[in-house]
mmCIF file of C-alpha atoms in Angstrom:
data_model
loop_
_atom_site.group_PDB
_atom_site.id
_atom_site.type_symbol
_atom_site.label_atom_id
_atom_site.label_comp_id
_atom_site.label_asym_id
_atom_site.label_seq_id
_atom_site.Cartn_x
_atom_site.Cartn_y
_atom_site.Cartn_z
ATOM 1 C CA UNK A 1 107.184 167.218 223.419
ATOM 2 C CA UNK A 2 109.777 169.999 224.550
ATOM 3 C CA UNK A 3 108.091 173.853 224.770
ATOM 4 C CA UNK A 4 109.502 175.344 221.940
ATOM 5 C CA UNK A 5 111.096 172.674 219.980
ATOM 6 C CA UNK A 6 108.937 172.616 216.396
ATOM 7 C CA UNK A 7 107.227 169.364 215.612
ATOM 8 C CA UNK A 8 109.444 167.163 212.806
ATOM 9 C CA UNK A 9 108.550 167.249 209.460
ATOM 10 C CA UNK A 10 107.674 164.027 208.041
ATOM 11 C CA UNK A 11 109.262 162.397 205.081
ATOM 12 C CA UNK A 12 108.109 162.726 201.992
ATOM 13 C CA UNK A 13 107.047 159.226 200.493
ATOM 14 C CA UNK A 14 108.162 158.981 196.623
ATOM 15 C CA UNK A 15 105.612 159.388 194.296
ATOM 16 C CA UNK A 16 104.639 157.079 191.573
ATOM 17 C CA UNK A 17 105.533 158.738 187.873
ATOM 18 C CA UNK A 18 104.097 157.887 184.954
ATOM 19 C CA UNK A 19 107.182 157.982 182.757
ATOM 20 C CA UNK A 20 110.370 156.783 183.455
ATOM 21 C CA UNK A 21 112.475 158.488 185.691
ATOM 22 C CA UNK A 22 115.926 160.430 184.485
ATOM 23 C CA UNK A 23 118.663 158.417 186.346
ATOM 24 C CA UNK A 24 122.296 159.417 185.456
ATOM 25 C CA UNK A 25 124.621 156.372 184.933
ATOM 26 C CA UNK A 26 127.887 156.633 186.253
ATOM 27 C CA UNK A 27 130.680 156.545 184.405
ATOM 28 C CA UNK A 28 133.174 154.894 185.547
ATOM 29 C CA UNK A 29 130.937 151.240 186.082
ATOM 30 C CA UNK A 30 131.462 149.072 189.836
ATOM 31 C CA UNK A 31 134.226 146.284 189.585
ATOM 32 C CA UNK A 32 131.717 144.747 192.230
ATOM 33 C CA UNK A 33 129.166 142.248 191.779
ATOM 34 C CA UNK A 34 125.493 144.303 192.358
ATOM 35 C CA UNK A 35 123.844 142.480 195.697
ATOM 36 C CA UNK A 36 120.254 141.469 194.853
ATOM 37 C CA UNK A 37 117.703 143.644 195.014
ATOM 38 C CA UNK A 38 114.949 143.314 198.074
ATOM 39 C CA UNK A 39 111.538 142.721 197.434
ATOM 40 C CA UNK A 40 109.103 143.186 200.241
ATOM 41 C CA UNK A 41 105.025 143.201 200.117
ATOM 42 C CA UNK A 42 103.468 146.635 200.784
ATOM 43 C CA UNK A 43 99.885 145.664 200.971
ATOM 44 C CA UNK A 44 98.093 142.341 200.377
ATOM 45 C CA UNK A 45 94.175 141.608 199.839
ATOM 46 C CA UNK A 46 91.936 138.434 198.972
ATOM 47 C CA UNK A 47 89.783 141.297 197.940
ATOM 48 C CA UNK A 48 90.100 143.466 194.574
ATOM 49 C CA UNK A 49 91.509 146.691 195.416
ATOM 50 C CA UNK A 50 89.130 149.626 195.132
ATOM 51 C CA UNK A 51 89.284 151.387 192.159
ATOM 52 C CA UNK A 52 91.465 148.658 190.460
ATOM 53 C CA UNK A 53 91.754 148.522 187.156
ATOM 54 C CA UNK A 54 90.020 146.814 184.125
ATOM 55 C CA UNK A 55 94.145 145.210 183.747
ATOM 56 C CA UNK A 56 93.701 144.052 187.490
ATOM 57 C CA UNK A 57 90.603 141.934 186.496
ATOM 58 C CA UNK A 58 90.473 138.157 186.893
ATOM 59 C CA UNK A 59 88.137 135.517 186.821
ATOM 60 C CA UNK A 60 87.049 133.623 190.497
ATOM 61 C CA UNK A 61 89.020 134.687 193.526
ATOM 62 C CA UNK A 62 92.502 135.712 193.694
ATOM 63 C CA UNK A 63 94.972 137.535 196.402
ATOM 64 C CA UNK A 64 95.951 140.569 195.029
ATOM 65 C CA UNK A 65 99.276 142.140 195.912
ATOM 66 C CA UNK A 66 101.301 145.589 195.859
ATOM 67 C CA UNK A 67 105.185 144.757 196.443
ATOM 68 C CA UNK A 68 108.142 147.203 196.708
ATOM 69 C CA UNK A 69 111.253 146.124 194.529
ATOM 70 C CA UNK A 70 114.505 148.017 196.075
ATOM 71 C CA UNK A 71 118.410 148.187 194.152
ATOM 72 C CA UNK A 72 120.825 149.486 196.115
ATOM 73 C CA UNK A 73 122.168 150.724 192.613
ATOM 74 C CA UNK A 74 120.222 152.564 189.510
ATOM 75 C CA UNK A 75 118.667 150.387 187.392
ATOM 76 C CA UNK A 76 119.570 150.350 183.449
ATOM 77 C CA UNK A 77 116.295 151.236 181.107
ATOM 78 C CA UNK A 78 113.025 150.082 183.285
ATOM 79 C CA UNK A 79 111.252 147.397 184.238
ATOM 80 C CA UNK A 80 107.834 146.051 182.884
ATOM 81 C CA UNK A 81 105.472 143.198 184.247
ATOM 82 C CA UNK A 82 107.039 140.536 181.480
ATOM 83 C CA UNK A 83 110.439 140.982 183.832
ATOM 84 C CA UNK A 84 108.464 139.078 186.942
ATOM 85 C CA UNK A 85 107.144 136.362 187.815
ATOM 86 C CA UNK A 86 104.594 134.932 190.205
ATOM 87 C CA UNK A 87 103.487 131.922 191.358
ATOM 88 C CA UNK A 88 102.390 130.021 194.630
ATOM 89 C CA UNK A 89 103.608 126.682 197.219
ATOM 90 C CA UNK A 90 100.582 125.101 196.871
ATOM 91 C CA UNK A 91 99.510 122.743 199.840
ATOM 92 C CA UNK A 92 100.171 119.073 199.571
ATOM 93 C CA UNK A 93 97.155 117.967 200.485
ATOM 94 C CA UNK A 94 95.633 119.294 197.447
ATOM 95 C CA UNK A 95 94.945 117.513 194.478
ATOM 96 C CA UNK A 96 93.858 118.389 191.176
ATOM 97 C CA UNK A 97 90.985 116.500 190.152
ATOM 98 C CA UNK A 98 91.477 115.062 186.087
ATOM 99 C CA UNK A 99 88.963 118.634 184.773
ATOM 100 C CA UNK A 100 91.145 120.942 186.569
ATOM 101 C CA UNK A 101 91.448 122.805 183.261
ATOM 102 C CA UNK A 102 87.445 123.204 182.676
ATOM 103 C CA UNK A 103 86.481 126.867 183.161
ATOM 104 C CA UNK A 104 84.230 126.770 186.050
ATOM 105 C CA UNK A 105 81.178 128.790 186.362
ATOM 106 C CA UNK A 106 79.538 129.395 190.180
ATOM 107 C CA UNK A 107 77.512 125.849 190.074
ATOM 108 C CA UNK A 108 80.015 124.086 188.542
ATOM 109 C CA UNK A 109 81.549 121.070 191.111
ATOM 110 C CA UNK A 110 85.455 121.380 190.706
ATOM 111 C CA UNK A 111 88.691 121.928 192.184
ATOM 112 C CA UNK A 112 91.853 123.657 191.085
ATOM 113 C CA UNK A 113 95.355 123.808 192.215
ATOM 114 C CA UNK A 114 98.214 126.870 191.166
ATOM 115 C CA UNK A 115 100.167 125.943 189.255
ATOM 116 C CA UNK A 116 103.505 127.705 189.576
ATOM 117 C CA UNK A 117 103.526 130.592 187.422
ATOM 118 C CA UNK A 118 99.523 130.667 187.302
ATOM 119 C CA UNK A 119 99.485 134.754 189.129
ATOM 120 C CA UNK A 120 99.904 137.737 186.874
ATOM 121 C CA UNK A 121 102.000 141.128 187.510
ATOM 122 C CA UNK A 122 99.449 143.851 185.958
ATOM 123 C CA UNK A 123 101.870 146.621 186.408
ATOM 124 C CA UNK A 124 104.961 148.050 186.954
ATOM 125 C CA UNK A 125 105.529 151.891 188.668
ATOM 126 C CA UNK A 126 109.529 153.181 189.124
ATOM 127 C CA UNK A 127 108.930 155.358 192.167
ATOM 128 C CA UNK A 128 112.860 156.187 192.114
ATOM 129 C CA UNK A 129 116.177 155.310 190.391
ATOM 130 C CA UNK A 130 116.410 152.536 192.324
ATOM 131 C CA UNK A 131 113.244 151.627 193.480
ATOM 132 C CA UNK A 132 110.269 150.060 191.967
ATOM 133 C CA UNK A 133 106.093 149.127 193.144
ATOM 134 C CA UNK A 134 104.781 146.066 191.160
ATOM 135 C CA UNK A 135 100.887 145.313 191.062
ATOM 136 C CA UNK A 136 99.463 141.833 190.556
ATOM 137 C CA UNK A 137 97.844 139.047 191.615
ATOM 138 C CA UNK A 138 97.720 135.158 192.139
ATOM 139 C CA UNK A 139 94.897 133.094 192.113
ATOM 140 C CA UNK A 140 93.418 131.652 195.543
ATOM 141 C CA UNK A 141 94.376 128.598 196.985
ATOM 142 C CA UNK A 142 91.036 126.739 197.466
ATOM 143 C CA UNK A 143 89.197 128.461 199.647
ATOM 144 C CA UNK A 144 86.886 126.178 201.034
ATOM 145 C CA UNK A 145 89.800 123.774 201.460
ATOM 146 C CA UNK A 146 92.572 126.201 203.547
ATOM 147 C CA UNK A 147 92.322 129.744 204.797
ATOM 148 C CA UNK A 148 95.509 130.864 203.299
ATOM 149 C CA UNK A 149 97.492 131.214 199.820
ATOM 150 C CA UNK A 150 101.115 131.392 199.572
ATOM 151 C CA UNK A 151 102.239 134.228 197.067
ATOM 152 C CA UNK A 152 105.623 134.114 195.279
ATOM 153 C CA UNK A 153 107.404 137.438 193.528
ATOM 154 C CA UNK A 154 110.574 136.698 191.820
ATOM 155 C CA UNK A 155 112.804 139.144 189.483
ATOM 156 C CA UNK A 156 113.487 136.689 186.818
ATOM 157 C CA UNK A 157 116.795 136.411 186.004
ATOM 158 C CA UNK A 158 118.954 138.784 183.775
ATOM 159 C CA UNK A 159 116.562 141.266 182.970
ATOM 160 C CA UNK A 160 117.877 143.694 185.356
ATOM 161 C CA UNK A 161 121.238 145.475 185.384
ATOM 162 C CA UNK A 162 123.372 148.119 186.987
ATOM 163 C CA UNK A 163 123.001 151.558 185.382
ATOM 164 C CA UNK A 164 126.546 152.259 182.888
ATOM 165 C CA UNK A 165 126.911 154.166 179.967
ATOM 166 C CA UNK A 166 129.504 151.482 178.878
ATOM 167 C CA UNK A 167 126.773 148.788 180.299
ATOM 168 C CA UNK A 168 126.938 147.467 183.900
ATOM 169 C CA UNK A 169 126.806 143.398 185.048
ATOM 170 C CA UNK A 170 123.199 142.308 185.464
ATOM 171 C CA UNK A 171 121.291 142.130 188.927
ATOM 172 C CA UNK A 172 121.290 138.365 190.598
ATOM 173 C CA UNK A 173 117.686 137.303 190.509
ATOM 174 C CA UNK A 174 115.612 137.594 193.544
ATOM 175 C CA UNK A 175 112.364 136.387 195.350
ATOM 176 C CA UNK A 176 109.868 136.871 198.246
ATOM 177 C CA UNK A 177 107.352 134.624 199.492
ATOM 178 C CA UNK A 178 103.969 135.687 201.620
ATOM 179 C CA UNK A 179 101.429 134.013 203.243
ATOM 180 C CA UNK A 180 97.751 135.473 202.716
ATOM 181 C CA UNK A 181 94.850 134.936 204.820
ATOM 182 C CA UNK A 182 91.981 134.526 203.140
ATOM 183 C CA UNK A 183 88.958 136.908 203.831
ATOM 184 C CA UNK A 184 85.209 134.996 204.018
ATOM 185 C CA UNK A 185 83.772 134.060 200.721
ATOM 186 C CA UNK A 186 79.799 133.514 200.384
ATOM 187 C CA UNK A 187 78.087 131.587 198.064
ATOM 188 C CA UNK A 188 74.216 131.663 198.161
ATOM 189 C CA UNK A 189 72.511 128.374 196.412
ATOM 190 C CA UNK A 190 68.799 128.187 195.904
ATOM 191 C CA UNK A 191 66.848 124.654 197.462
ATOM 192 C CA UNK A 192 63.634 123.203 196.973
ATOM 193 C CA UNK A 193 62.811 125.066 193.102
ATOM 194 C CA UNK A 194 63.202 124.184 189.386
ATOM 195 C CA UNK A 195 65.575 125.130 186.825
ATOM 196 C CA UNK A 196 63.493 124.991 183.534
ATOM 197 C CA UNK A 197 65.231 127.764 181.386
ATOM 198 C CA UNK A 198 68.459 127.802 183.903
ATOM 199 C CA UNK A 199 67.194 130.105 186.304
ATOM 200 C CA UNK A 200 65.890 129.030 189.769
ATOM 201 C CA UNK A 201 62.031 129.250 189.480
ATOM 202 C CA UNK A 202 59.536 128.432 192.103
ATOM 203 C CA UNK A 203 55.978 129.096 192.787
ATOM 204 C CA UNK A 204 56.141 129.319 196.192
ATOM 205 C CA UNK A 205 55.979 132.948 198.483
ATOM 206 C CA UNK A 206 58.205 131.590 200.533
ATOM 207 C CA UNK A 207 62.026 130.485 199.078
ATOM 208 C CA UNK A 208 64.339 128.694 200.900
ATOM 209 C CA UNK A 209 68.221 129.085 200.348
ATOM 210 C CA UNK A 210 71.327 128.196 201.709
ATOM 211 C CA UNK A 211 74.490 130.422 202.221
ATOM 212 C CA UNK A 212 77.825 128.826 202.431
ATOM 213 C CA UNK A 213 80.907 130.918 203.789
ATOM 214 C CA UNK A 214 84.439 129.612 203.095
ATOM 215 C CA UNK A 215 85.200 129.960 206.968
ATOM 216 C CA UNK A 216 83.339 130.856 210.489
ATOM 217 C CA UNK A 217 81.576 134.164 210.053
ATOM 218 C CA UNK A 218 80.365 136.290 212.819
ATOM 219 C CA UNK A 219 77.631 139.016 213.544
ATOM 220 C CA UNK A 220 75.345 137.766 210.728
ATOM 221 C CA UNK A 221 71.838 138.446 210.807
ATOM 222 C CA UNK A 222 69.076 139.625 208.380
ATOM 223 C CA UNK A 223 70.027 142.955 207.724
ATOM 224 C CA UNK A 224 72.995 141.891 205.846
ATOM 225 C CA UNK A 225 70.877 140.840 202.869
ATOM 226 C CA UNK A 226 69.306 143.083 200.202
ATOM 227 C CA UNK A 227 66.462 141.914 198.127
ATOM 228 C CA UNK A 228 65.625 143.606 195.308
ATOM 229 C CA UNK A 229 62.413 143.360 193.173
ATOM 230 C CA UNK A 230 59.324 142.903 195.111
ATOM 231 C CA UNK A 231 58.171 145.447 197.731
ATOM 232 C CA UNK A 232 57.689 144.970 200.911
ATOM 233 C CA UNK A 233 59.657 141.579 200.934
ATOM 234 C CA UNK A 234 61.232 140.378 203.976
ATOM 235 C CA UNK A 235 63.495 137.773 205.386
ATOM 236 C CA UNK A 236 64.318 134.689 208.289
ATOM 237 C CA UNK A 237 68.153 133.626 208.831
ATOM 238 C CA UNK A 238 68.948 130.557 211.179
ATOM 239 C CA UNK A 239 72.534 129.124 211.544
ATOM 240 C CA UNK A 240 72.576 125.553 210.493
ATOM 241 C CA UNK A 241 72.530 123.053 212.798
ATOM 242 C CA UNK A 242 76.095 121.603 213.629
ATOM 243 C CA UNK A 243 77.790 124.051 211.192
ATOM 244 C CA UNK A 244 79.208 127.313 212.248
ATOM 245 C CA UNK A 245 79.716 128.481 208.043
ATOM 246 C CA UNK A 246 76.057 127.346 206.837
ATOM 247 C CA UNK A 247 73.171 128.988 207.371
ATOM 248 C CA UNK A 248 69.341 128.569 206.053
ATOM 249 C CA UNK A 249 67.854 132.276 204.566
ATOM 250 C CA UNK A 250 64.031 132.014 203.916
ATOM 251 C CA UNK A 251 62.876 134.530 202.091
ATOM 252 C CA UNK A 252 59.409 135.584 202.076
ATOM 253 C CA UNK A 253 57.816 138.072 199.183
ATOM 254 C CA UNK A 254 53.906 138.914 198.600
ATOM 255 C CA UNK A 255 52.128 136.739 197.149
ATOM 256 C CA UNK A 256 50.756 138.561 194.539
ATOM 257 C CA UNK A 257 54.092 139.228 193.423
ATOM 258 C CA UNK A 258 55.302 137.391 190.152
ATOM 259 C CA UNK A 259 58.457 138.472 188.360
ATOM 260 C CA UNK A 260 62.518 138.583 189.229
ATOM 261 C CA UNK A 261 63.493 137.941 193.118
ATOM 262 C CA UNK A 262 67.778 139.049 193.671
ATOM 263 C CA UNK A 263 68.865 138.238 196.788
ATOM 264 C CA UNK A 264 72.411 139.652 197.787
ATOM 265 C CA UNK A 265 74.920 140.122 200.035
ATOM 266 C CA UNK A 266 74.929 143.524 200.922
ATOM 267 C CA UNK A 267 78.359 145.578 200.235
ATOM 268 C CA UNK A 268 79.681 147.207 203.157
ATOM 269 C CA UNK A 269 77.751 144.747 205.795
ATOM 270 C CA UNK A 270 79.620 144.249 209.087
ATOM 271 C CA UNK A 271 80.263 140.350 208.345
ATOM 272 C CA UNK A 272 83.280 139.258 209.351
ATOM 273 C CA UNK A 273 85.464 136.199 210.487
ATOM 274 C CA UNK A 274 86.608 135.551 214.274
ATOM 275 C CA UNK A 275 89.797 137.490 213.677
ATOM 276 C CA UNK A 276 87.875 140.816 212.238
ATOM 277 C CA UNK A 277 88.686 140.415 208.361
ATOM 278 C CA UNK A 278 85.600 141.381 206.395
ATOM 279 C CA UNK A 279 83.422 139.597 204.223
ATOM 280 C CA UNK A 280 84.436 140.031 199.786
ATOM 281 C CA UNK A 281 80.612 141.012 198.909
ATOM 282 C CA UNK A 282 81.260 141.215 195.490
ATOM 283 C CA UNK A 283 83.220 138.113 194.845
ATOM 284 C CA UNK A 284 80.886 135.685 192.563
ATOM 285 C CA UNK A 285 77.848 133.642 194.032
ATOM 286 C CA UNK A 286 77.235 135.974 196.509
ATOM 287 C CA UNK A 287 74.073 137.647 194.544
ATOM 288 C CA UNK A 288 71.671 134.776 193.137
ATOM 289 C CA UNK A 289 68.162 135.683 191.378
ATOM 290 C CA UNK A 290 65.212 133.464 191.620
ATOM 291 C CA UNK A 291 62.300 133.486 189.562
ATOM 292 C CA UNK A 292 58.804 133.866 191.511
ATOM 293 C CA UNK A 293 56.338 132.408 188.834
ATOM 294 C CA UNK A 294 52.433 132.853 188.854
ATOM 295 C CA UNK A 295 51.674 130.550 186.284
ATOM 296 C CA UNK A 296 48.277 129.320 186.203
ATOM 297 C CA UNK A 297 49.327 125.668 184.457
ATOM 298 C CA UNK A 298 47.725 123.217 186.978
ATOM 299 C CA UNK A 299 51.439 120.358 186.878
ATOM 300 C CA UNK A 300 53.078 121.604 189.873
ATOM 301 C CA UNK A 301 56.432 122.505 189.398
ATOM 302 C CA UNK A 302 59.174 119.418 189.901
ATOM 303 C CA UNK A 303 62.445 120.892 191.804
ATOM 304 C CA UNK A 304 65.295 118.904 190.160
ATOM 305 C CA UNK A 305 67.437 119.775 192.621
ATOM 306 C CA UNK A 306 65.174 119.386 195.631
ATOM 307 C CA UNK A 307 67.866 118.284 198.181
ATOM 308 C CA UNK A 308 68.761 120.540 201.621
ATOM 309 C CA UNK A 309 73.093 120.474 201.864
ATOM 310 C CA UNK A 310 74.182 120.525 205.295
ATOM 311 C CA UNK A 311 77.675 121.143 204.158
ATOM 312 C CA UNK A 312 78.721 122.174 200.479
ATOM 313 C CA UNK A 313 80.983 119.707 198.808
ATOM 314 C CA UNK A 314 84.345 119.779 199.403
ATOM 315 C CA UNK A 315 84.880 119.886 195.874
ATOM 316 C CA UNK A 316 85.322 124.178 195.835
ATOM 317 C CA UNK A 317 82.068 124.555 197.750
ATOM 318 C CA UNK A 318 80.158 124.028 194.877
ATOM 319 C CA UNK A 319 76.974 122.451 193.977
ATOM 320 C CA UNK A 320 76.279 120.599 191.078
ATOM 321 C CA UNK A 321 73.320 121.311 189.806
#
């Protein structure tokens, strides 16, 4: 920098209003057809957004998106979320199996396909006359089956036009497509125990568990678990043989201890995939609770689902149990 010469000052970015901006129409409207307006993705996340909203919910994983909407003229009124529309390409390879439509819950063996149309815009923001930020998301592609969804924006058509006190000719439609990479997704199942009232119950000190990620992980060890309940309880991790997503997670708790064992991944660890995205700690199946029992009934307990996985089924990465 030059001695002397003051340092620019930045631009100003707009800032999002809560009420609808005052945009003069002209009056005398264009004899020109209005271009389409350009939509381009500001951020993108397989993650929810901190501090999102309780509109932004959604059940099982999702990408959630921010996108810019830009007119090169004002728009007439505003804009609300029922104006867009979102939806995905979904790979060809997938197939939906015949209960696509059941409502899954984390041990619950199925697959589901997009459908076009299947995401949801939770919000709509005019940040100027002419420019708009829309808010939404579209459910995940499969993650255990490809490492990527495709999101699709479009301004449906006709609900958009050029700012005229005598009323101006509607904006064309318009569309943008982006590709999402997936972050890592864990699931944690429990092996070797007994489900008599639905929870996973065993009498052992020692519990044995497997934990599933939806791609490679690196720079996972021990201290990326919290468990919660007994004191003093402590862990083993060992990568399964032959699989660089599986690993085995023995956890070991006092044996005097009988009660509620939670075993979690915890928020804000440093796992990550080969290309440095982080780990979603809070999406679903990545806390489990086990039941250490101290029952003094003499029948052993039978596991019903005493089987060790070396990889989850391909069915979602989920287990029937």
């Amino acid at each position: 920098m030059h001695a002397g010469r003051p340092a620019p000052t930045p631009t100003p970015r707009p800032t999002p209003t809560s009420t609808p901006l005052t945009c003069p129409c002209p009056t005398t409207p264009s004899t020109t057809p209005p271009a389409a307006p350009t939509i381009s993705f500001t951020s993108t996340d397989s993650c929810p957004p901190e501090g999102a909203q309780a509109s932004d919910s959604v059940t099982g994983a999702a990408v959630f998106f921010t996108a810019q909407v830009q007119f090169e003229e004002p728009v007439q009124g505003s804009l609300t979320p029922a104006d867009f529309g979102v939806g995905s390409v979904a790979p060809p390879s997938l197939v939906s199996s015949s209960n696509s439509s059941a409502n899954c819950s984390c041990g619950t063996a199925v697959r589901r396909e997009p459908a076009p149309g299947a995401g949801v815009v939770t919000g709509v923001t005019q940040l100027s006359c002419t420019t708009y930020s829309v808010r939404g998301y579209m459910p995940q592609t499969d993650p255990f089956e490809v490492n990527s969804t495709t999101v699709l924006l479009q301004l449906n058509t006709g609900v958009a036009s050029v700012c005229s006190e005598s009323g101006g000719p509607a904006f064309p439609a318009a569309s943008q497509l982006v590709a999402v990479d997936h972050r890592p997704i864990a699931k944690i199942y429990a092996t070797q125990m007994s489900y008599p009232s639905g929870v996973p119950t065993t009498t052992a000190s020692s519990a044995l568990f497997l934990v599933t990620f939806s791609k490679p992980v690196v720079a996972l060890n021990t201290t990326d678990f919290t468990i919660s309940g007994p004191s003093g309880a402590t862990a083993r991790l060992m990568q399964y043989p032959g699989s660089d997503s599986v690993y085995r997670l023995a956890v070991d708790v006092p044996t005097s201890y009988c009660g509620p064992v939670t075993v979690s991944l915890t928020e804000g660890s440093g796992v990550q995939d080969p290309q440095g995205q982080a780990l979603c700690p809070t999406m679903a199946c990545s806390t489990l609770t086990y039941t250490k029992s101290c029952s003094s009934c003499s029948k052993a307990l039978v596991p019903s689902a005493g089987i060790e996985v070396i990889k989850p089924l391909r069915n979602g990465g989920n287990i029937c149990v």
